[in-house]
């Protein structure tokens, strides 16, 4: 898919330091930023970068056409865990809320303040998920652990990489025993060493558990999970149609009808997981894959969580974070409906409603809650987006008493046959038209750049990850 190739030429990642640095830089504090950042950037560069940020932020109000700029994959997911400021310890204002709109944090948790807590050091330390390919030499070190019944990586024929993530990569694979003509699979391989370093062990186990719990035509299904001394492996069905991000960046923006179709399939996936008390928390086009017929397959449950009521961990992708997440007010399934509003906007406009290169400015915009619509939005689309982007989660479509029914019965979805949709009987807008094991609709990634992954000392943190094949 040629237009996608150009994406690899974009600056895909920033270092964690850069993000923390950006967090330090308030949009209206250029002079201060100039003083604070002499190490890495000249004052002119800082000012230029801020100006560019502002220019980009004008696009939703019609100032600059963001779509004339190359679309870059959001390489950043964030995950901030502050166990001891959960609940009301910080008076309801979270660590990010404290910094949004201020150059220095002031409303940080009291006990953290007393001990000289530095919000930005903390932000730097805990921000994770820069999607840098750390690469893995799959050939090296696949010693099987003694867990009965589990598969091993040697049981698979591995083909090429279709995605890279924070701790490893996803590769097309097939069971050796079933042969090269068998059903293709996607193997997500995570380096244990990186998982431990990024404090992701619990998260990866939860990802495996949640994938095992899900059973929806719009969510990738898990075949099995296993581990060896160096890596964790999640074996899933392979979606050959690329991701929705590819569709949006190739076409610039989607039609109202196409956006409605994809959003509807995502809403059915949400209906399924919310019934299981699972909150997804990382909706974005990059995590929405298309299967061989073009139907949505939600992947990447790395931030999903079983939540009875509320949770506080700050995680997700900046453009898609709900205000209650940013403000650390405790969040639940409402964040997924908020993110659906952002997604509908992004599909129709080609950019997110609160877009900016500086995450702190994104958070300011989210909290300000102003969404500007361009001409391509029809009245019904505007209305559903406004209802999904309600700051008060209790009034948000999907979160009120009627649950997902409010979303389904909204005029924007008028005429949509939900029964047929739920059975995958409505023809998707895009038909991949490639063999089931074809990888051409994904970006190309370099294979195996470095030596084998290190063995981790304490394997007990991964107990419970593996399942039988
Ligand atoms: N089941 C799958 N079929 C095809 N490609 C996949 C599948 N799962 C993931 N990928 C590709 O791998 C990328 C990274 O996987 P993901 O689970 O999102 O990892 P991370 O948690 O690191 O973001 C995805 O964006 C997608 O391109
Ligand atoms: Mg992902």
Short mmCIF file of C-alpha atoms and ligand atoms in Angstrom, two decimals:
data_model
loop_
_atom_site.label_atom_id
_atom_site.label_comp_id
_atom_site.label_asym_id
_atom_site.label_seq_id
_atom_site.Cartn_x
_atom_site.Cartn_y
_atom_site.Cartn_z
CA UNK A 1 0.00 0.00 0.00
CA UNK A 2 2.28 2.80 -1.28
CA UNK A 3 0.90 5.82 0.66
CA UNK A 4 1.50 3.97 3.90
CA UNK A 5 5.16 3.62 3.08
CA UNK A 6 5.66 7.33 3.52
CA UNK A 7 4.58 7.00 7.12
CA UNK A 8 7.74 5.13 7.93
CA UNK A 9 9.63 8.21 6.86
CA UNK A 10 7.84 10.32 9.42
CA UNK A 11 9.42 10.88 12.82
CA UNK A 12 7.51 8.05 14.42
CA UNK A 13 8.76 8.31 17.95
CA UNK A 14 9.92 10.73 20.54
CA UNK A 15 12.09 9.78 23.45
CA UNK A 16 10.42 9.63 26.82
CA UNK A 17 12.62 12.56 27.75
CA UNK A 18 11.14 14.61 24.92
CA UNK A 19 7.64 14.01 26.15
CA UNK A 20 8.51 14.94 29.68
CA UNK A 21 10.26 17.98 28.28
CA UNK A 22 7.13 18.91 26.38
CA UNK A 23 5.17 18.48 29.55
CA UNK A 24 7.48 21.00 31.16
CA UNK A 25 6.71 23.47 28.42
CA UNK A 26 3.51 25.33 28.95
CA UNK A 27 2.08 26.71 25.74
CA UNK A 28 2.19 30.27 27.03
CA UNK A 29 5.54 30.11 28.63
CA UNK A 30 8.02 30.31 25.80
CA UNK A 31 10.53 32.43 27.69
CA UNK A 32 10.62 29.99 30.55
CA UNK A 33 10.94 27.09 28.18
CA UNK A 34 13.86 28.81 26.54
CA UNK A 35 15.66 28.94 29.87
CA UNK A 36 14.78 25.41 30.80
CA UNK A 37 15.77 23.71 27.58
CA UNK A 38 19.22 24.92 26.59
CA UNK A 39 20.57 21.39 26.79
CA UNK A 40 18.75 20.05 23.82
CA UNK A 41 17.25 22.83 21.78
CA UNK A 42 18.07 26.45 21.08
CA UNK A 43 15.55 29.05 22.19
CA UNK A 44 14.59 29.67 18.58
CA UNK A 45 13.89 26.04 18.06
CA UNK A 46 11.73 25.93 21.16
CA UNK A 47 9.77 28.97 20.07
CA UNK A 48 9.41 27.64 16.55
CA UNK A 49 8.23 24.33 17.87
CA UNK A 50 5.67 26.02 20.08
CA UNK A 51 4.51 28.18 17.22
CA UNK A 52 4.13 25.12 15.07
CA UNK A 53 2.19 23.47 17.86
CA UNK A 54 -0.16 26.42 17.96
CA UNK A 55 -0.52 26.46 14.20
CA UNK A 56 -1.42 22.82 14.22
CA UNK A 57 -3.90 23.44 16.96
CA UNK A 58 -5.65 26.00 14.82
CA UNK A 59 -6.56 23.43 12.23
CA UNK A 60 -9.78 22.34 13.85
CA UNK A 61 -10.95 25.91 13.79
CA UNK A 62 -10.10 26.21 10.15
CA UNK A 63 -6.84 28.19 10.51
CA UNK A 64 -4.47 25.69 8.96
CA UNK A 65 -5.48 22.59 7.08
CA UNK A 66 -4.00 19.85 9.16
CA UNK A 67 -4.79 17.41 6.41
CA UNK A 68 -2.31 19.09 4.14
CA UNK A 69 0.33 17.88 6.59
CA UNK A 70 1.56 14.31 6.47
CA UNK A 71 -0.37 12.12 8.88
CA UNK A 72 1.84 10.57 11.51
CA UNK A 73 1.07 7.46 13.48
CA UNK A 74 0.56 8.22 17.17
CA UNK A 75 3.57 6.49 18.49
CA UNK A 76 2.87 7.46 22.04
CA UNK A 77 0.76 5.70 24.53
CA UNK A 78 1.10 6.73 28.12
CA UNK A 79 0.62 4.87 31.32
CA UNK A 80 1.13 6.59 34.62
CA UNK A 81 0.71 4.60 37.80
CA UNK A 82 0.73 6.43 41.10
CA UNK A 83 -0.59 3.89 43.53
CA UNK A 84 -0.45 6.10 46.59
CA UNK A 85 -2.42 8.96 45.12
CA UNK A 86 -5.37 6.89 44.10
CA UNK A 87 -8.70 7.87 45.48
CA UNK A 88 -8.95 11.33 46.91
CA UNK A 89 -5.46 11.69 48.29
CA UNK A 90 -4.82 14.53 45.89
CA UNK A 91 -8.10 16.25 46.49
CA UNK A 92 -9.48 15.04 43.20
CA UNK A 93 -7.01 16.92 41.01
CA UNK A 94 -4.68 14.49 39.33
CA UNK A 95 -1.03 14.88 38.53
CA UNK A 96 -1.71 15.83 34.93
CA UNK A 97 -4.57 18.12 35.82
CA UNK A 98 -2.10 19.83 38.12
CA UNK A 99 0.23 20.66 35.31
CA UNK A 100 -2.22 21.43 32.52
CA UNK A 101 -2.20 25.18 32.08
CA UNK A 102 0.54 25.73 34.63
CA UNK A 103 4.27 25.79 34.23
CA UNK A 104 4.86 24.21 37.62
CA UNK A 105 2.80 21.55 39.31
CA UNK A 106 1.00 22.77 42.36
CA UNK A 107 -1.86 20.42 43.07
CA UNK A 108 0.24 17.30 43.35
CA UNK A 109 -0.54 14.86 46.10
CA UNK A 110 0.31 16.38 49.48
CA UNK A 111 2.56 13.58 50.62
CA UNK A 112 4.45 13.69 47.35
CA UNK A 113 4.92 17.44 47.65
CA UNK A 114 6.34 17.08 51.13
CA UNK A 115 8.92 14.64 49.95
CA UNK A 116 9.99 16.97 47.15
CA UNK A 117 7.94 15.22 44.49
CA UNK A 118 8.83 16.36 41.01
CA UNK A 119 5.86 15.87 38.73
CA UNK A 120 7.96 15.97 35.64
CA UNK A 121 10.58 13.56 36.89
CA UNK A 122 7.67 11.32 37.78
CA UNK A 123 6.10 11.82 34.37
CA UNK A 124 9.39 10.90 32.74
CA UNK A 125 9.83 7.86 34.90
CA UNK A 126 6.37 6.47 34.43
CA UNK A 127 5.56 7.46 30.89
CA UNK A 128 5.85 4.34 28.84
CA UNK A 129 5.05 2.88 25.49
CA UNK A 130 7.17 4.76 22.99
CA UNK A 131 6.64 2.41 20.12
CA UNK A 132 10.26 1.97 19.29
CA UNK A 133 11.14 -1.34 17.80
CA UNK A 134 13.65 -2.79 20.22
CA UNK A 135 13.84 -5.72 17.92
CA UNK A 136 14.32 -9.28 18.87
CA UNK A 137 16.32 -12.04 17.36
CA UNK A 138 13.65 -14.66 17.35
CA UNK A 139 16.17 -17.36 16.50
CA UNK A 140 18.00 -16.87 19.78
CA UNK A 141 17.10 -18.34 23.14
CA UNK A 142 13.67 -19.85 22.92
CA UNK A 143 14.26 -22.28 25.80
CA UNK A 144 10.90 -23.69 26.73
CA UNK A 145 9.86 -23.26 30.33
CA UNK A 146 8.52 -26.32 32.01
CA UNK A 147 4.84 -25.44 31.80
CA UNK A 148 2.86 -28.47 30.79
CA UNK A 149 0.80 -28.33 27.63
CA UNK A 150 2.11 -25.01 26.43
CA UNK A 151 3.18 -24.40 22.86
CA UNK A 152 6.64 -23.18 21.92
CA UNK A 153 7.80 -20.70 19.34
CA UNK A 154 9.51 -23.57 17.48
CA UNK A 155 6.02 -24.95 16.78
CA UNK A 156 5.46 -22.05 14.38
CA UNK A 157 6.68 -20.99 10.97
CA UNK A 158 7.38 -17.28 11.36
CA UNK A 159 6.96 -14.91 8.44
CA UNK A 160 7.37 -11.13 8.52
CA UNK A 161 6.71 -8.48 11.14
CA UNK A 162 3.42 -6.61 10.83
CA UNK A 163 3.73 -4.35 13.84
CA UNK A 164 6.08 -3.24 16.53
CA UNK A 165 5.23 -2.17 20.02
CA UNK A 166 6.72 -1.06 23.29
CA UNK A 167 8.19 -4.44 24.23
CA UNK A 168 8.43 -6.42 21.04
CA UNK A 169 6.76 -7.14 17.75
CA UNK A 170 3.86 -8.89 16.07
CA UNK A 171 4.63 -11.41 13.32
CA UNK A 172 2.59 -13.39 10.85
CA UNK A 173 2.91 -17.08 11.69
CA UNK A 174 1.47 -20.53 11.03
CA UNK A 175 1.52 -23.78 12.97
CA UNK A 176 4.32 -25.94 11.55
CA UNK A 177 2.23 -29.03 12.05
CA UNK A 178 -0.59 -27.60 9.95
CA UNK A 179 1.71 -26.51 7.14
CA UNK A 180 2.21 -23.42 5.03
CA UNK A 181 -1.34 -23.53 3.65
CA UNK A 182 -3.00 -23.39 7.07
CA UNK A 183 -4.83 -20.41 8.64
CA UNK A 184 -2.52 -17.50 9.32
CA UNK A 185 -1.96 -16.31 12.87
CA UNK A 186 -0.46 -13.22 14.46
CA UNK A 187 2.09 -13.83 17.20
CA UNK A 188 2.71 -10.92 19.56
CA UNK A 189 6.11 -11.46 21.15
CA UNK A 190 7.15 -9.47 24.15
CA UNK A 191 10.62 -9.42 25.60
CA UNK A 192 10.34 -10.27 29.28
CA UNK A 193 13.25 -8.03 30.12
CA UNK A 194 11.51 -4.99 28.59
CA UNK A 195 8.19 -5.95 30.14
CA UNK A 196 9.78 -6.04 33.60
CA UNK A 197 11.71 -2.82 33.03
CA UNK A 198 8.57 -1.00 31.97
CA UNK A 199 6.60 -2.45 34.86
CA UNK A 200 4.23 -4.11 32.41
CA UNK A 201 4.18 -7.66 33.83
CA UNK A 202 0.77 -7.33 35.43
CA UNK A 203 -0.57 -5.54 32.39
CA UNK A 204 0.52 -8.29 30.01
CA UNK A 205 -1.09 -10.94 32.18
CA UNK A 206 -4.30 -8.92 32.25
CA UNK A 207 -4.11 -8.52 28.46
CA UNK A 208 -3.93 -12.29 28.11
CA UNK A 209 -6.76 -12.88 30.58
CA UNK A 210 -9.02 -10.30 28.97
CA UNK A 211 -8.38 -11.63 25.46
CA UNK A 212 -9.35 -15.09 26.75
CA UNK A 213 -12.58 -13.65 28.15
CA UNK A 214 -13.65 -11.92 24.94
CA UNK A 215 -15.71 -13.57 22.29
CA UNK A 216 -16.89 -11.09 19.69
CA UNK A 217 -16.65 -11.04 15.90
CA UNK A 218 -15.17 -7.55 16.25
CA UNK A 219 -12.31 -8.44 18.60
CA UNK A 220 -9.25 -10.50 17.66
CA UNK A 221 -9.53 -13.94 19.16
CA UNK A 222 -6.73 -15.49 21.18
CA UNK A 223 -5.52 -18.95 20.18
CA UNK A 224 -3.05 -19.53 23.01
CA UNK A 225 -0.40 -17.85 25.12
CA UNK A 226 2.95 -19.24 26.11
CA UNK A 227 6.36 -18.19 27.25
CA UNK A 228 9.97 -19.19 27.22
CA UNK A 229 12.87 -17.93 29.25
CA UNK A 230 13.10 -14.70 27.30
CA UNK A 231 9.74 -13.87 25.82
CA UNK A 232 5.98 -13.96 26.23
CA UNK A 233 3.86 -14.92 23.24
CA UNK A 234 0.22 -14.19 22.46
CA UNK A 235 -1.07 -16.11 19.44
CA UNK A 236 -4.10 -14.49 17.83
CA UNK A 237 -6.08 -14.68 14.63
CA UNK A 238 -4.37 -12.65 11.92
CA UNK A 239 -6.22 -9.70 10.41
CA UNK A 240 -4.88 -9.20 6.87
CA UNK A 241 -6.60 -5.90 6.02
CA UNK A 242 -4.18 -3.50 7.71
CA UNK A 243 -5.45 -1.01 10.25
CA UNK A 244 -7.98 1.82 10.19
CA UNK A 245 -5.16 4.31 10.56
CA UNK A 246 -3.93 3.15 7.15
CA UNK A 247 -7.40 3.74 5.68
CA UNK A 248 -7.65 7.23 7.11
CA UNK A 249 -4.16 8.27 6.12
CA UNK A 250 -4.55 6.87 2.63
CA UNK A 251 -7.87 8.57 1.97
CA UNK A 252 -7.28 11.71 4.07
CA UNK A 253 -10.70 11.35 5.64
CA UNK A 254 -13.60 8.95 5.45
CA UNK A 255 -17.14 9.57 4.28
CA UNK A 256 -19.91 9.95 6.80
CA UNK A 257 -21.27 6.50 5.89
CA UNK A 258 -17.94 4.75 6.15
CA UNK A 259 -17.22 6.39 9.51
CA UNK A 260 -20.65 5.34 10.72
CA UNK A 261 -20.00 1.73 9.74
CA UNK A 262 -16.64 1.43 11.48
CA UNK A 263 -17.87 3.26 14.58
CA UNK A 264 -20.88 0.95 14.74
CA UNK A 265 -18.72 -2.18 14.70
CA UNK A 266 -16.48 -0.67 17.38
CA UNK A 267 -19.55 0.14 19.48
CA UNK A 268 -20.58 -3.54 19.29
CA UNK A 269 -17.12 -4.54 20.50
CA UNK A 270 -17.52 -2.08 23.39
CA UNK A 271 -20.98 -3.37 24.18
CA UNK A 272 -19.49 -6.85 24.49
CA UNK A 273 -16.54 -5.94 26.71
CA UNK A 274 -18.49 -3.50 28.88
CA UNK A 275 -20.97 -6.26 29.62
CA UNK A 276 -17.96 -8.14 31.00
CA UNK A 277 -16.99 -5.05 33.02
CA UNK A 278 -13.93 -4.58 30.86
CA UNK A 279 -12.80 -1.08 29.94
CA UNK A 280 -10.60 -0.94 26.84
CA UNK A 281 -8.84 2.42 27.34
CA UNK A 282 -6.74 2.59 24.18
CA UNK A 283 -9.09 3.21 21.31
CA UNK A 284 -7.38 4.71 18.26
CA UNK A 285 -7.30 3.80 14.55
CA UNK A 286 -3.91 2.11 15.00
CA UNK A 287 -5.51 -0.53 17.20
CA UNK A 288 -8.45 -1.18 14.88
CA UNK A 289 -7.54 -3.83 12.35
CA UNK A 290 -9.53 -4.97 9.33
CA UNK A 291 -10.08 -8.65 8.68
CA UNK A 292 -10.15 -10.44 5.31
CA UNK A 293 -13.62 -9.03 4.55
CA UNK A 294 -12.89 -5.56 5.90
CA UNK A 295 -14.68 -5.90 9.25
CA UNK A 296 -13.25 -4.33 12.39
CA UNK A 297 -11.08 -6.39 14.71
CA UNK A 298 -10.10 -4.56 17.88
CA UNK A 299 -6.60 -5.56 18.98
CA UNK A 300 -4.17 -4.52 21.74
CA UNK A 301 -5.78 -5.05 25.11
CA UNK A 302 -2.60 -3.93 26.85
CA UNK A 303 -4.41 -1.17 28.75
CA UNK A 304 -7.72 -2.95 29.19
CA UNK A 305 -8.87 -3.67 32.69
CA UNK A 306 -11.73 -5.33 34.50
CA UNK A 307 -13.30 -2.42 36.35
CA UNK A 308 -16.37 -2.78 38.52
CA UNK A 309 -16.76 0.93 39.06
CA UNK A 310 -13.81 3.29 38.66
CA UNK A 311 -10.08 3.06 38.19
CA UNK A 312 -7.38 5.72 38.32
CA UNK A 313 -4.40 4.63 36.27
CA UNK A 314 -3.68 7.29 33.71
CA UNK A 315 -3.24 5.45 30.45
CA UNK A 316 -4.11 5.72 26.82
CA UNK A 317 -3.05 7.90 23.91
CA UNK A 318 -3.06 11.67 24.51
CA UNK A 319 -5.45 12.61 21.68
CA UNK A 320 -7.95 10.07 22.94
CA UNK A 321 -7.85 10.66 26.71
CA UNK A 322 -11.12 11.59 28.39
CA UNK A 323 -11.24 14.59 30.76
CA UNK A 324 -11.89 12.38 33.79
CA UNK A 325 -8.71 10.43 33.03
CA UNK A 326 -6.64 13.60 32.70
CA UNK A 327 -8.16 15.06 35.84
CA UNK A 328 -7.63 11.86 37.72
CA UNK A 329 -11.22 11.79 38.87
CA UNK A 330 -11.57 8.04 38.51
CA UNK A 331 -12.80 6.58 35.26
CA UNK A 332 -14.80 3.68 33.91
CA UNK A 333 -16.37 2.61 30.63
CA UNK A 334 -17.19 6.26 29.85
CA UNK A 335 -13.63 6.75 28.61
CA UNK A 336 -14.31 4.31 25.78
CA UNK A 337 -17.39 6.24 24.65
CA UNK A 338 -15.43 9.48 24.83
CA UNK A 339 -12.72 7.88 22.69
CA UNK A 340 -15.38 6.75 20.23
CA UNK A 341 -16.35 10.42 19.84
CA UNK A 342 -12.72 11.29 19.09
CA UNK A 343 -12.55 8.42 16.61
CA UNK A 344 -15.71 9.48 14.74
CA UNK A 345 -14.31 13.01 14.53
CA UNK A 346 -10.93 11.76 13.31
CA UNK A 347 -12.47 9.54 10.66
CA UNK A 348 -14.57 12.36 9.22
CA UNK A 349 -12.07 15.23 9.62
CA UNK A 350 -8.83 13.31 9.12
CA UNK A 351 -7.45 14.68 12.40
CA UNK A 352 -8.45 14.49 16.05
CA UNK A 353 -10.54 17.26 17.66
CA UNK A 354 -7.90 18.26 20.22
CA UNK A 355 -4.84 17.67 18.08
CA UNK A 356 -1.50 19.12 18.99
CA UNK A 357 2.12 18.02 18.95
CA UNK A 358 2.44 18.92 22.60
CA UNK A 359 0.47 16.52 24.82
CA UNK A 360 0.03 19.19 27.47
CA UNK A 361 -1.79 21.40 24.98
CA UNK A 362 -3.95 18.44 24.00
CA UNK A 363 -4.94 18.04 27.66
CA UNK A 364 -5.72 21.75 27.95
CA UNK A 365 -7.95 21.52 24.91
CA UNK A 366 -9.71 18.41 26.18
CA UNK A 367 -10.45 20.12 29.48
CA UNK A 368 -11.63 23.27 27.69
CA UNK A 369 -13.94 20.96 25.76
CA UNK A 370 -14.41 23.09 22.67
CA UNK A 371 -14.84 21.14 19.45
CA UNK A 372 -14.90 22.99 16.15
CA UNK A 373 -16.49 21.30 13.21
CA UNK A 374 -15.62 21.91 9.59
CA UNK A 375 -18.11 21.82 6.74
CA UNK A 376 -17.85 18.12 6.03
CA UNK A 377 -19.68 17.24 9.25
CA UNK A 378 -23.41 16.84 8.78
CA UNK A 379 -25.77 17.82 11.59
CA UNK A 380 -26.29 14.29 12.84
CA UNK A 381 -22.58 13.54 12.91
CA UNK A 382 -21.97 16.75 14.86
CA UNK A 383 -24.67 15.86 17.31
CA UNK A 384 -23.42 12.35 18.03
CA UNK A 385 -19.85 13.62 18.46
CA UNK A 386 -21.03 16.31 20.89
CA UNK A 387 -22.96 13.72 22.86
CA UNK A 388 -19.98 11.37 22.98
CA UNK A 389 -17.63 14.20 23.94
CA UNK A 390 -19.69 15.30 26.93
CA UNK A 391 -17.32 16.28 29.72
CA UNK A 392 -19.61 14.82 32.31
CA UNK A 393 -19.30 11.06 31.83
CA UNK A 394 -22.73 10.49 33.39
CA UNK A 395 -24.36 12.47 30.59
CA UNK A 396 -22.30 10.91 27.82
CA UNK A 397 -23.99 8.75 25.20
CA UNK A 398 -23.30 5.12 26.05
CA UNK A 399 -23.03 5.84 29.79
CA UNK A 400 -26.60 6.83 30.59
CA UNK A 401 -29.27 4.46 31.79
CA UNK A 402 -30.01 3.00 28.36
CA UNK A 403 -26.30 2.19 27.86
CA UNK A 404 -25.24 1.52 24.26
CA UNK A 405 -28.86 1.74 23.08
CA UNK A 406 -28.63 5.54 23.19
CA UNK A 407 -25.77 5.34 20.74
CA UNK A 408 -27.45 2.80 18.50
CA UNK A 409 -30.73 4.66 18.30
CA UNK A 410 -29.20 8.07 17.60
CA UNK A 411 -30.26 9.64 14.31
CA UNK A 412 -26.72 9.39 13.00
CA UNK A 413 -27.19 5.64 13.00
CA UNK A 414 -30.69 5.91 11.55
CA UNK A 415 -31.47 3.09 9.16
CA UNK A 416 -28.59 0.94 10.30
CA UNK A 417 -29.67 -2.69 10.69
CA UNK A 418 -27.93 -3.58 13.94
CA UNK A 419 -29.00 -7.19 13.76
CA UNK A 420 -27.34 -7.69 10.38
CA UNK A 421 -24.37 -5.62 11.47
CA UNK A 422 -23.77 -7.78 14.52
CA UNK A 423 -23.66 -10.82 12.25
CA UNK A 424 -21.15 -9.18 9.92
CA UNK A 425 -23.71 -9.15 7.14
CA UNK A 426 -23.31 -5.52 6.15
CA UNK A 427 -20.71 -5.01 3.46
CA UNK A 428 -17.71 -3.06 4.78
CA UNK A 429 -16.53 0.04 2.91
CA UNK A 430 -13.14 -1.42 2.07
CA UNK A 431 -12.42 -4.94 0.86
CA UNK A 432 -8.77 -5.91 1.41
CA UNK A 433 -8.77 -8.21 -1.62
CA UNK A 434 -5.49 -9.89 -0.70
CA UNK A 435 -4.71 -13.44 0.40
CA UNK A 436 -5.47 -14.21 4.03
CA UNK A 437 -1.77 -14.49 4.81
CA UNK A 438 -0.75 -11.40 2.87
CA UNK A 439 1.03 -8.66 4.81
CA UNK A 440 1.17 -5.93 2.18
CA UNK A 441 -1.45 -3.80 3.92
CA UNK A 442 0.86 -3.37 6.91
CA UNK A 443 3.96 -1.26 7.05
CA UNK A 444 7.25 -2.98 6.45
CA UNK A 445 9.53 -3.36 9.45
CA UNK A 446 13.15 -4.44 9.62
CA UNK A 447 13.44 -7.99 10.95
CA UNK A 448 15.70 -9.06 13.82
CA UNK A 449 18.25 -6.32 14.24
CA UNK A 450 19.95 -7.32 17.44
CA UNK A 451 20.96 -10.31 19.51
CA UNK A 452 18.67 -12.45 21.58
CA UNK A 453 16.59 -11.04 24.41
CA UNK A 454 18.06 -11.31 27.91
CA UNK A 455 16.75 -13.94 30.32
CA UNK A 456 14.96 -12.46 33.32
CA UNK A 457 16.02 -13.44 36.80
CA UNK A 458 12.66 -13.64 38.51
CA UNK A 459 10.11 -15.37 36.36
CA UNK A 460 7.44 -15.51 39.04
CA UNK A 461 5.98 -12.17 37.93
CA UNK A 462 4.73 -13.93 34.80
CA UNK A 463 3.03 -16.78 36.61
CA UNK A 464 -0.39 -17.42 35.14
CA UNK A 465 0.40 -15.98 31.71
CA UNK A 466 0.64 -19.20 29.72
CA UNK A 467 -2.32 -21.22 28.53
CA UNK A 468 -2.40 -24.63 26.90
CA UNK A 469 -2.14 -24.75 23.14
N1 LIG B 1 -4.06 -9.89 15.25
C1 LIG B 1 -3.30 -9.10 14.48
N2 LIG B 1 -3.26 -9.23 13.14
C2 LIG B 1 -2.48 -8.43 12.38
N3 LIG B 1 -1.70 -7.44 12.88
C3 LIG B 1 -1.69 -7.26 14.19
C4 LIG B 1 -2.48 -8.06 15.08
N4 LIG B 1 -2.29 -7.62 16.34
C5 LIG B 1 -1.44 -6.60 16.26
N5 LIG B 1 -1.06 -6.37 14.97
C6 LIG B 1 -0.14 -5.32 14.48
O1 LIG B 1 0.87 -5.11 15.45
C7 LIG B 1 0.80 -3.75 15.95
C8 LIG B 1 1.20 -3.75 17.41
O2 LIG B 1 0.35 -4.61 18.15
P1 LIG B 1 -0.31 -4.12 19.50
O3 LIG B 1 -1.04 -5.26 20.11
O4 LIG B 1 -1.10 -2.89 19.20
O5 LIG B 1 0.99 -3.81 20.34
P2 LIG B 1 1.29 -2.61 21.36
O6 LIG B 1 0.63 -3.00 22.64
O7 LIG B 1 2.77 -2.65 21.49
O8 LIG B 1 0.74 -1.37 20.74
C9 LIG B 1 -0.63 -3.33 15.67
O9 LIG B 1 -0.77 -1.94 15.60
C10 LIG B 1 -0.89 -4.00 14.33
O10 LIG B 1 -0.27 -3.27 13.30
MG1 LIG B 2 -1.15 -0.88 19.86
#
